[in-house]
PDB file of C-alpha atoms in Angstrom:
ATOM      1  CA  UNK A   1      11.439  -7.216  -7.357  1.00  0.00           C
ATOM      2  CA  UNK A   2       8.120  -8.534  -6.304  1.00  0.00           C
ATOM      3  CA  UNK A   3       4.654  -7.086  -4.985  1.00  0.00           C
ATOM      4  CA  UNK A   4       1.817  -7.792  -2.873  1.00  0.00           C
ATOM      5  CA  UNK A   5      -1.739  -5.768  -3.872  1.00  0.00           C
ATOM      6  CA  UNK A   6      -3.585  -5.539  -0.807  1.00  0.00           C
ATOM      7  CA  UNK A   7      -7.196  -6.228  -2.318  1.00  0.00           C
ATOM      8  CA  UNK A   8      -9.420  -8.018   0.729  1.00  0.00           C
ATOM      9  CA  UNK A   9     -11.174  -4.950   1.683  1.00  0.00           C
ATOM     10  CA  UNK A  10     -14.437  -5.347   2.197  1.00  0.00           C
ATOM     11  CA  UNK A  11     -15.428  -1.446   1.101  1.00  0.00           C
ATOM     12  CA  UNK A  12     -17.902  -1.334   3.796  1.00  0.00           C
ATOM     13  CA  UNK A  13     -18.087   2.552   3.086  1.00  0.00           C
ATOM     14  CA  UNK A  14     -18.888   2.136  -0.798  1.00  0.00           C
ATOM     15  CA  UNK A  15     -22.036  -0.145  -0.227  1.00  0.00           C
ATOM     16  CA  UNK A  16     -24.175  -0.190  -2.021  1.00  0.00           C
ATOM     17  CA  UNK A  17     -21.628  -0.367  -4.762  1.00  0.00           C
ATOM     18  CA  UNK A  18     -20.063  -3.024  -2.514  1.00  0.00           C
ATOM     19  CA  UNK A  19     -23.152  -4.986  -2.056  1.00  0.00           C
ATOM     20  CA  UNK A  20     -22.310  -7.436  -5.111  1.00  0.00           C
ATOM     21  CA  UNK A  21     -19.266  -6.499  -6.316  1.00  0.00           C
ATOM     22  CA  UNK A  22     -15.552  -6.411  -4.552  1.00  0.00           C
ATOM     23  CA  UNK A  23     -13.892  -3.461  -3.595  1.00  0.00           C
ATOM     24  CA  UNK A  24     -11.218  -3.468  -6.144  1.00  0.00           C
ATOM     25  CA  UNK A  25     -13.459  -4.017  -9.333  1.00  0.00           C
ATOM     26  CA  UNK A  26     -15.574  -0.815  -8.212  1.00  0.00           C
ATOM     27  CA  UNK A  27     -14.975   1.550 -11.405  1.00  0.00           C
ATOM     28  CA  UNK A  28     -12.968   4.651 -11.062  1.00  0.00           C
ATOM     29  CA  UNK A  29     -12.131   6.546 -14.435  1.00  0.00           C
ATOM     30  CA  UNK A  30     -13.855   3.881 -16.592  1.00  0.00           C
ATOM     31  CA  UNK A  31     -11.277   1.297 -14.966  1.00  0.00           C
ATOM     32  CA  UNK A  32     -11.656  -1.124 -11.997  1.00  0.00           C
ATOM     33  CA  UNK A  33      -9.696   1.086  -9.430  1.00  0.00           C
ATOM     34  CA  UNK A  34      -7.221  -2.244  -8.906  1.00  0.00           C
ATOM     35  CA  UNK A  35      -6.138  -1.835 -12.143  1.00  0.00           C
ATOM     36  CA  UNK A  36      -3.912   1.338 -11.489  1.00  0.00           C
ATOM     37  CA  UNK A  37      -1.473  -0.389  -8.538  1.00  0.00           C
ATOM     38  CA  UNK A  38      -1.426  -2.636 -11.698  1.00  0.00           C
ATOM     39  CA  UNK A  39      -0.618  -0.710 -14.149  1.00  0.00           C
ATOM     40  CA  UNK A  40       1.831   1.357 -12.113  1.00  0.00           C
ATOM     41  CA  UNK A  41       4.252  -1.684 -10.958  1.00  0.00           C
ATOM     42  CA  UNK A  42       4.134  -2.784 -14.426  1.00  0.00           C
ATOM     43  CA  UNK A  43       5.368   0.505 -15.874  1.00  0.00           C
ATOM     44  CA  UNK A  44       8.371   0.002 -13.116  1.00  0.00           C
ATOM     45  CA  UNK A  45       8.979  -3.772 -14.418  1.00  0.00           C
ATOM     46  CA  UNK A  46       7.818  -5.092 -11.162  1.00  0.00           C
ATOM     47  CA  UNK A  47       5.797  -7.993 -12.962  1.00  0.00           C
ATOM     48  CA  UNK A  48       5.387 -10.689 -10.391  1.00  0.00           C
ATOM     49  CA  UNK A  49       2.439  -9.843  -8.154  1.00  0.00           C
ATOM     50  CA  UNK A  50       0.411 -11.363  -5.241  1.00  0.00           C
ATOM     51  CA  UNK A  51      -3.110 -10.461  -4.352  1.00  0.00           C
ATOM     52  CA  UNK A  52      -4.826 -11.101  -1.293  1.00  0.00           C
ATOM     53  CA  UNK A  53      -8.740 -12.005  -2.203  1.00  0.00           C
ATOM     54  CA  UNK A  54     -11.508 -12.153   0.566  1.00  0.00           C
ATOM     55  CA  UNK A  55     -15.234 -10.772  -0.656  1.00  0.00           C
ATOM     56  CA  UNK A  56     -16.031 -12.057  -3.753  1.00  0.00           C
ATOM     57  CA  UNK A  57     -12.517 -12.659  -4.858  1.00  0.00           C
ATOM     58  CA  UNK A  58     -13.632 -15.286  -7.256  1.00  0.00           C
ATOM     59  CA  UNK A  59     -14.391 -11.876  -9.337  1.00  0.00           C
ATOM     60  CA  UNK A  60     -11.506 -10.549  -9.133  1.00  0.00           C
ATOM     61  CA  UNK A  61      -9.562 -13.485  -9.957  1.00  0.00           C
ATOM     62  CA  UNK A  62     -11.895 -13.952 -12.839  1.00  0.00           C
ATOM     63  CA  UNK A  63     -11.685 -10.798 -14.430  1.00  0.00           C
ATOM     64  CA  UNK A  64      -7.772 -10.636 -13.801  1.00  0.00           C
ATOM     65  CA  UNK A  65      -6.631 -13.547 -14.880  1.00  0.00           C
ATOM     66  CA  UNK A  66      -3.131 -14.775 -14.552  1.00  0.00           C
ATOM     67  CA  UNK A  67      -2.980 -11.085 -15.274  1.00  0.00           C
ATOM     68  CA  UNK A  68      -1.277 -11.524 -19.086  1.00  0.00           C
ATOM     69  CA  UNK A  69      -3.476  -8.997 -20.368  1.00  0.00           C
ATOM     70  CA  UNK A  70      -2.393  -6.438 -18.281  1.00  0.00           C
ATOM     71  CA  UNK A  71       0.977  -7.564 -18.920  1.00  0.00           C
ATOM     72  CA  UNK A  72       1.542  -8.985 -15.733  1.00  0.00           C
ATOM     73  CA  UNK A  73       2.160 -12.320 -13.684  1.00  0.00           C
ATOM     74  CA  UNK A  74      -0.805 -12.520 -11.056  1.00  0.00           C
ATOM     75  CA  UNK A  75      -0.605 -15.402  -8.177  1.00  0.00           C
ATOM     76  CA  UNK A  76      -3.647 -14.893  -5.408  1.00  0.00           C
ATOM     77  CA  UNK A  77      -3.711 -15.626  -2.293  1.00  0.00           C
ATOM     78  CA  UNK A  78      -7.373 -15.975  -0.940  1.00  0.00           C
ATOM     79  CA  UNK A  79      -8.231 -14.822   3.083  1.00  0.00           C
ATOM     80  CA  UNK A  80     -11.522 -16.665   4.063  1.00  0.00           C
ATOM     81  CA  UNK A  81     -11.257 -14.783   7.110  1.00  0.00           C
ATOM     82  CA  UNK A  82      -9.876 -11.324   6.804  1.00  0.00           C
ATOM     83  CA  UNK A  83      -5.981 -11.195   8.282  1.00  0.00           C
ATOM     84  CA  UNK A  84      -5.094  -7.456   7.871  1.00  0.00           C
ATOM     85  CA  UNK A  85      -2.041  -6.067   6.566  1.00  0.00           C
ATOM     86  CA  UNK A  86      -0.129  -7.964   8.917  1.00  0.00           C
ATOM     87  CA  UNK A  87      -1.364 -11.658   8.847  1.00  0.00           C
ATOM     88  CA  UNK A  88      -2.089 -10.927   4.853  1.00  0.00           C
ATOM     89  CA  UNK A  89       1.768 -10.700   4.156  1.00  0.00           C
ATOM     90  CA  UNK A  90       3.055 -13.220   6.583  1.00  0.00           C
ATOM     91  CA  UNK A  91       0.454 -15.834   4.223  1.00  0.00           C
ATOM     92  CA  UNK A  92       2.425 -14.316   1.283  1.00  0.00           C
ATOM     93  CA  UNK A  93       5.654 -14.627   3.131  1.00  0.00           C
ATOM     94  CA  UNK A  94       6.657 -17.987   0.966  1.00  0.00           C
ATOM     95  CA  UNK A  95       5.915 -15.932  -2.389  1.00  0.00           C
ATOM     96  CA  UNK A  96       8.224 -12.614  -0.721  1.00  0.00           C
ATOM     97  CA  UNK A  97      10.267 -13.836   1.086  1.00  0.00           C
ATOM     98  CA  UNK A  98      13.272 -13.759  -1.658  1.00  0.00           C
ATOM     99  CA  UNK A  99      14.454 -10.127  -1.750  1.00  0.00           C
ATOM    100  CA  UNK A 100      12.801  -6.272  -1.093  1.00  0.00           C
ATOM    101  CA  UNK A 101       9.418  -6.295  -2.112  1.00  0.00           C
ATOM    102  CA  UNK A 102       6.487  -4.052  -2.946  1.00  0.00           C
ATOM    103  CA  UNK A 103       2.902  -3.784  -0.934  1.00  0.00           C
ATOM    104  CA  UNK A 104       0.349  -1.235  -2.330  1.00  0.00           C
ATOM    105  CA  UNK A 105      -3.156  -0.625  -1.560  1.00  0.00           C
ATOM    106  CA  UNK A 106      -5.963  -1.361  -3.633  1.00  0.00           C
ATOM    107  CA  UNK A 107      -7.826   1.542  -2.818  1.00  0.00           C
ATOM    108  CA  UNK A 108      -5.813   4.575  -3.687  1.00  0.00           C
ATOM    109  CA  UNK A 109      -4.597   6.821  -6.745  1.00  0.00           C
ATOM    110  CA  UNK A 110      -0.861   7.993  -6.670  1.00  0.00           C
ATOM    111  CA  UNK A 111       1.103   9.512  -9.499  1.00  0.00           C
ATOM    112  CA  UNK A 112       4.249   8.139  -7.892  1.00  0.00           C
ATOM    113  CA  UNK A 113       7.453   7.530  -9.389  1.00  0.00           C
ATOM    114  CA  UNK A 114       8.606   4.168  -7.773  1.00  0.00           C
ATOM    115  CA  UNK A 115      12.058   4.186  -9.176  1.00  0.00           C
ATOM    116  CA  UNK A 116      12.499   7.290  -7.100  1.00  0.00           C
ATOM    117  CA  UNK A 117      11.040   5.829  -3.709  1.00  0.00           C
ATOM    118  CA  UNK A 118      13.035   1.844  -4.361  1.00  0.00           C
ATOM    119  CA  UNK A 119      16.490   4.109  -5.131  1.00  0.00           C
ATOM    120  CA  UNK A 120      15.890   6.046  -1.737  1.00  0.00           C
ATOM    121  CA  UNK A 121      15.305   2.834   0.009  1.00  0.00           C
ATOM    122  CA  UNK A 122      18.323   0.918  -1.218  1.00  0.00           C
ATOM    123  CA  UNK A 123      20.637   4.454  -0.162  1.00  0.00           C
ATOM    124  CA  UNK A 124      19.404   4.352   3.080  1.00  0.00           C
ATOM    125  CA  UNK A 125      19.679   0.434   3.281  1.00  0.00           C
ATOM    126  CA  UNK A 126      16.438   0.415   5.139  1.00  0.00           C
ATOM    127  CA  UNK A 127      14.216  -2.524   6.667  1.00  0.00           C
ATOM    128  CA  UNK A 128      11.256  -0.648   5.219  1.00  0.00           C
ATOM    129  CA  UNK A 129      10.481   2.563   3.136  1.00  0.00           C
ATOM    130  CA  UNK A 130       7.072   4.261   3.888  1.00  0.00           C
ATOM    131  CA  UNK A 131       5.692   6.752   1.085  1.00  0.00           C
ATOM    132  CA  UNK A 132       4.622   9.497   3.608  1.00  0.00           C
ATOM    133  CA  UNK A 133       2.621  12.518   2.422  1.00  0.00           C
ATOM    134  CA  UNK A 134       2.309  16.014   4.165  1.00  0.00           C
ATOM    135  CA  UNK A 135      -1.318  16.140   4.848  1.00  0.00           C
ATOM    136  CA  UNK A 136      -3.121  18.969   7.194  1.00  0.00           C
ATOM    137  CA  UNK A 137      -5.319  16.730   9.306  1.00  0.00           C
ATOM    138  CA  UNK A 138      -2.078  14.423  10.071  1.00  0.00           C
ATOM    139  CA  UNK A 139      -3.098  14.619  13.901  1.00  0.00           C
ATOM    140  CA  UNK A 140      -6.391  13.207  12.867  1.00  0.00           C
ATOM    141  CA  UNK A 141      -5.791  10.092  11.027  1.00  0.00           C
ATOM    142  CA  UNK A 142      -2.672   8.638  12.538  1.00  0.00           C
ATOM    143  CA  UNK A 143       0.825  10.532  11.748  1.00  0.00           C
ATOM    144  CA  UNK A 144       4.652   9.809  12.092  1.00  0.00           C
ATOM    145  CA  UNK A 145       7.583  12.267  12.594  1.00  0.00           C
ATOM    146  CA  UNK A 146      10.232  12.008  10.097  1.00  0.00           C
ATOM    147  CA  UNK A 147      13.681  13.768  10.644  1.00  0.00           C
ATOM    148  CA  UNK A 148      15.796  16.053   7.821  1.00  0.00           C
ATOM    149  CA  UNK A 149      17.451  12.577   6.927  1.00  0.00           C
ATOM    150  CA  UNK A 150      13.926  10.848   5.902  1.00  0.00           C
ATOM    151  CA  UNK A 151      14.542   8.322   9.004  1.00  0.00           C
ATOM    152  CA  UNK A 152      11.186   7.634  11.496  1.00  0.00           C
ATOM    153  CA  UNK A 153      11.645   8.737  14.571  1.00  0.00           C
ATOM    154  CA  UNK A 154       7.820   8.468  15.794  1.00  0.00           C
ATOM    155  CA  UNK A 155       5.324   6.039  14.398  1.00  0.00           C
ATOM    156  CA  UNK A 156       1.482   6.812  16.141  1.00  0.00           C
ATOM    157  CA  UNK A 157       2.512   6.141  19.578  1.00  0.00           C
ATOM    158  CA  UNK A 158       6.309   4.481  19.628  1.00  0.00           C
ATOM    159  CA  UNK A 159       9.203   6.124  19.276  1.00  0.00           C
ATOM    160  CA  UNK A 160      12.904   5.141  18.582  1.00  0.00           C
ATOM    161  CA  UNK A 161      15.552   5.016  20.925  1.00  0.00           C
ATOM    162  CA  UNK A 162      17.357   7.577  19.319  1.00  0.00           C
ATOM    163  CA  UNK A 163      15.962  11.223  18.618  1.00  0.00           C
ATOM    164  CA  UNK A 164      15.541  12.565  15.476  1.00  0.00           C
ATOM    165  CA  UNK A 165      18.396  14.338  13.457  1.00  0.00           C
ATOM    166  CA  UNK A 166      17.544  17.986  13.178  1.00  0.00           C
ATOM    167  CA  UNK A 167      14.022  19.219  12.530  1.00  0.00           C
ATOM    168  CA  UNK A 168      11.224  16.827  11.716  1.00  0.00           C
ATOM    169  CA  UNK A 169       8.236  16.503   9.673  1.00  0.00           C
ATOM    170  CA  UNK A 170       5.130  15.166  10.765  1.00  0.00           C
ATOM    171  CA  UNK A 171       3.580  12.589   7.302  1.00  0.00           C
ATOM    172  CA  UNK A 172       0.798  10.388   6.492  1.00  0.00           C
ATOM    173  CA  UNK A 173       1.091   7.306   5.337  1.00  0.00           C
ATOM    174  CA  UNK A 174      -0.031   6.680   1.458  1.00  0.00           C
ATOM    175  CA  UNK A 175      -0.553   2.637   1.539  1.00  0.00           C
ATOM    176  CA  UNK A 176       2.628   2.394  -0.551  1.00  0.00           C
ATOM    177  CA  UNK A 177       5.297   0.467   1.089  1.00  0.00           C
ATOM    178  CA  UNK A 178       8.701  -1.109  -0.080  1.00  0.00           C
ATOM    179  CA  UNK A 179       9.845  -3.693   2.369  1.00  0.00           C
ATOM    180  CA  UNK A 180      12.824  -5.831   3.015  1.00  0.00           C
ATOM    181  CA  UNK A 181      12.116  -9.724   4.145  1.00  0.00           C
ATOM    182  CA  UNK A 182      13.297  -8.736   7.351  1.00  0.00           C
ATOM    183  CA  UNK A 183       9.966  -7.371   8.820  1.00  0.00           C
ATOM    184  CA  UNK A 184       8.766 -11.140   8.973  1.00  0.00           C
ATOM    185  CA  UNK A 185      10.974 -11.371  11.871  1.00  0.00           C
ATOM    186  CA  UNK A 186       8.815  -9.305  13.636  1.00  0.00           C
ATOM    187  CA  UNK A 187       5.823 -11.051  12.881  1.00  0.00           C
ATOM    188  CA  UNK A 188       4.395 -13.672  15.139  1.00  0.00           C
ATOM    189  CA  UNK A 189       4.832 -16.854  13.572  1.00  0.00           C
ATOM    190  CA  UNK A 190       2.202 -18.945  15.197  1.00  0.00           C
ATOM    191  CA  UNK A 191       1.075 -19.018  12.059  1.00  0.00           C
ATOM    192  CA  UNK A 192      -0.221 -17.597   9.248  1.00  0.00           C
ATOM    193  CA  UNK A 193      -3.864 -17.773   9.437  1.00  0.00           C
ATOM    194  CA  UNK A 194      -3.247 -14.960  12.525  1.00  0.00           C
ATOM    195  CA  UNK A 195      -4.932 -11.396  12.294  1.00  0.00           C
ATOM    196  CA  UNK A 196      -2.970  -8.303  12.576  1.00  0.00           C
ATOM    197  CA  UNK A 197      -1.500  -5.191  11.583  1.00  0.00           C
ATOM    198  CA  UNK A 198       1.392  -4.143  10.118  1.00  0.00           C
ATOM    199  CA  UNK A 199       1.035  -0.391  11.260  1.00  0.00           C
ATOM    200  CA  UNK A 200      -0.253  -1.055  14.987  1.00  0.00           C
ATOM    201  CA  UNK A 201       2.085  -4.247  15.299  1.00  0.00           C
ATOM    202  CA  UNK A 202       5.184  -4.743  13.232  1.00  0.00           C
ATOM    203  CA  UNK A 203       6.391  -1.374  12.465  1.00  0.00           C
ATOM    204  CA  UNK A 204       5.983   0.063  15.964  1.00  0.00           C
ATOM    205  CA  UNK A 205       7.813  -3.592  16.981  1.00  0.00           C
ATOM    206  CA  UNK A 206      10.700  -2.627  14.362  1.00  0.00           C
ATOM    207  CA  UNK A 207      11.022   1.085  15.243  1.00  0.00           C
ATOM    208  CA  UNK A 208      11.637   0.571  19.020  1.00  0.00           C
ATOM    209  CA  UNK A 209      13.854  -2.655  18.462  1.00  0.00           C
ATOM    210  CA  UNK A 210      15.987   0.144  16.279  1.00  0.00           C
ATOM    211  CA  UNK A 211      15.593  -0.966  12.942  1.00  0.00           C
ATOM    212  CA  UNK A 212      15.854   1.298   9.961  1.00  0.00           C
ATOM    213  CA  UNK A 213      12.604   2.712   9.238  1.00  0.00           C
ATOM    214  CA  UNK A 214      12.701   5.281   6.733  1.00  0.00           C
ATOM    215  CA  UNK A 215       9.851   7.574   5.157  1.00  0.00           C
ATOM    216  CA  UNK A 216      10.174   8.791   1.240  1.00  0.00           C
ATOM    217  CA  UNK A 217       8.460  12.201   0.972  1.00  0.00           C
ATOM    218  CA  UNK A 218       5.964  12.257  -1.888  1.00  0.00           C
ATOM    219  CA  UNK A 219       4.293  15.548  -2.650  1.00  0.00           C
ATOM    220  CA  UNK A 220       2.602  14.666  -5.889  1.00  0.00           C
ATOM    221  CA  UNK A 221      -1.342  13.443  -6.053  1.00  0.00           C
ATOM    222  CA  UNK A 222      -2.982  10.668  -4.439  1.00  0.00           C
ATOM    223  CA  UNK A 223      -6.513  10.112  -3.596  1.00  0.00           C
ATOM    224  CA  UNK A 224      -8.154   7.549  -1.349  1.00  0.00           C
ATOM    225  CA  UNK A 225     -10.650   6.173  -2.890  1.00  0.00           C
ATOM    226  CA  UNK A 226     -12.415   4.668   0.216  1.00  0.00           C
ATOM    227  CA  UNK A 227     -16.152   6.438  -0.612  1.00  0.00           C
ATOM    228  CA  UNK A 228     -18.070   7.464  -3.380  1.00  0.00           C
ATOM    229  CA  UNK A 229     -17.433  10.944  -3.110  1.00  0.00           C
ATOM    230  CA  UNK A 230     -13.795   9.924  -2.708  1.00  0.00           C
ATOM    231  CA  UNK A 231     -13.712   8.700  -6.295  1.00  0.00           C
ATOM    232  CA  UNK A 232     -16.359  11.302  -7.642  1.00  0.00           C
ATOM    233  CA  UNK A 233     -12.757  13.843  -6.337  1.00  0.00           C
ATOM    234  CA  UNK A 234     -10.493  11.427  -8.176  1.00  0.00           C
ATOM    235  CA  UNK A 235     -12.582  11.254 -11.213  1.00  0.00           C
ATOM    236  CA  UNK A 236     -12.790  15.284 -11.219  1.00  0.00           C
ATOM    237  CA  UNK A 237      -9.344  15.593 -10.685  1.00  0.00           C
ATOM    238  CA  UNK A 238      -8.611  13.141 -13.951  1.00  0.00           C
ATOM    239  CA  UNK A 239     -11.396  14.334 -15.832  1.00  0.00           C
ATOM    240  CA  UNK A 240     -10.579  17.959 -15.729  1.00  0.00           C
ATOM    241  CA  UNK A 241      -6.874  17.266 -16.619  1.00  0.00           C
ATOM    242  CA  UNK A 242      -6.059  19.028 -13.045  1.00  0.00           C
ATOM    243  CA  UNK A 243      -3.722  15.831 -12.708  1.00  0.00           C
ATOM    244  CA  UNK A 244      -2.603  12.704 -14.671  1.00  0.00           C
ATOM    245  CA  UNK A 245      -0.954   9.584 -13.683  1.00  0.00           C
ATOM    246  CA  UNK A 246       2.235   8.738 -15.468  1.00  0.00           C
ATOM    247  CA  UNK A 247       1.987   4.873 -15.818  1.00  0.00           C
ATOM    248  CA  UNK A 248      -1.898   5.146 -17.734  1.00  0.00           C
ATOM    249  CA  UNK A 249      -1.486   4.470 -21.384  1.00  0.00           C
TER     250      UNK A 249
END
């Protein structure tokens, strides 16, 4: 299995950290914060790795390599305009395009266990697995309703043609995504310079056309790590031994 590190943030909200340095080199725990994705596909054997680069991604490709020191196999794809989730992949399409794949944000800490979330995906034969998280302020950010069987029945404003199974629970997304080639059908393919987004565009496309969208439940810790005191939380949480992340050694 392959994976795509979404890394072309600009990290608008962590200037002036941001003013000279990308997003994903920005130190969290002593460690640029791209290494965890990193190291946590690499504890799962998931070795073979795009990155999308846009602000100063001659950095990042500089201080990662062809990623052998972190023990994995790094191709980049570089964004001189920004393309979003959406028009980010469909560029990587030719490197994914071969079997189920991985896409994980830059800008996140989870202590996930991946084999977990791929096995649930490959039982339920979906077209794409969402690591959702129960969050309070759901309503707030953007939420989805997910029925007793994991399956979306809601995504933000769409909803499937057929209701939910039983109760349902209302998620967050975590940025962590495992993703069959499939969704490129329901990207435009006038080409792959075009700007969009996976979560307004292709997944609402998929979930009304009746595809299997499915949402794994993860109840463990993650942290954005979109502002400073965002990663000053992370960094507490690590520091303090409140939490650790399984794939860090």
């Amino acid at each position: 299995m392959k994976a795509m590190v979404l890394a072309a943030g600009q990290g608008t909200r962590l200037r002036p950290l941001t003013d000279n340095l990308p997003k994903a080199l920005v130190p969290v725990g002593g460690r640029p914060m791209i290494e965890y994705p990193l190291m946590l596909l690499r504890h799962y054997g998931i070795r073979e790795i795009i990155i999308n680069l846009h602000q100063f991604g001659d950095q990042i490709e500089k201080y990662l390599g062809d990623g052998s020191k972190l023990g994995v196999e790094i191709t980049y794809s570089d964004e001189p305009e920004l393309l979003d989730t959406g028009g980010g992949l469909l560029k990587a399409k030719p490197f994914l395009h071969d079997g189920a794949f991985i896409v994980i944000n830059t800008d996140a800490l989870i202590d996930l266990n991946l084999a977990e979330a791929i096995a649930f995906h490959k039982k339920m034969s979906a077209a794409a697995t969402l690591v959702l998280r129960p969050d309070e302020n759901a309503d707030q950010y953007g939420s989805m309703d997910v029925d007793e069987s994991g399956k979306i029945c809601r995504f933000l404003q769409s909803k499937a043609p057929i209701g939910p199974s039983g109760p349902i629970r209302k998620l967050m997304f975590t940025g962590v995504q495992i993703l069959e080639p499939k969704v490129f059908d329901y990207m435009n393919a006038s080409g792959a310079r075009q700007k969009f987004s996976t979560t307004k565009e292709t997944y609402p496309k998929m979930l009304l056309a009746g595809e299997a969208l499915y949402g794994f439940c993860f109840e463990g810790f993650w942290q954005d790590l979109g502002t400073s005191e965002r990663i000053k939380n992370a960094e507490d949480s690590l520091g303090l031994g409140r939490v650790g992340l399984h794939y860090v050694y």
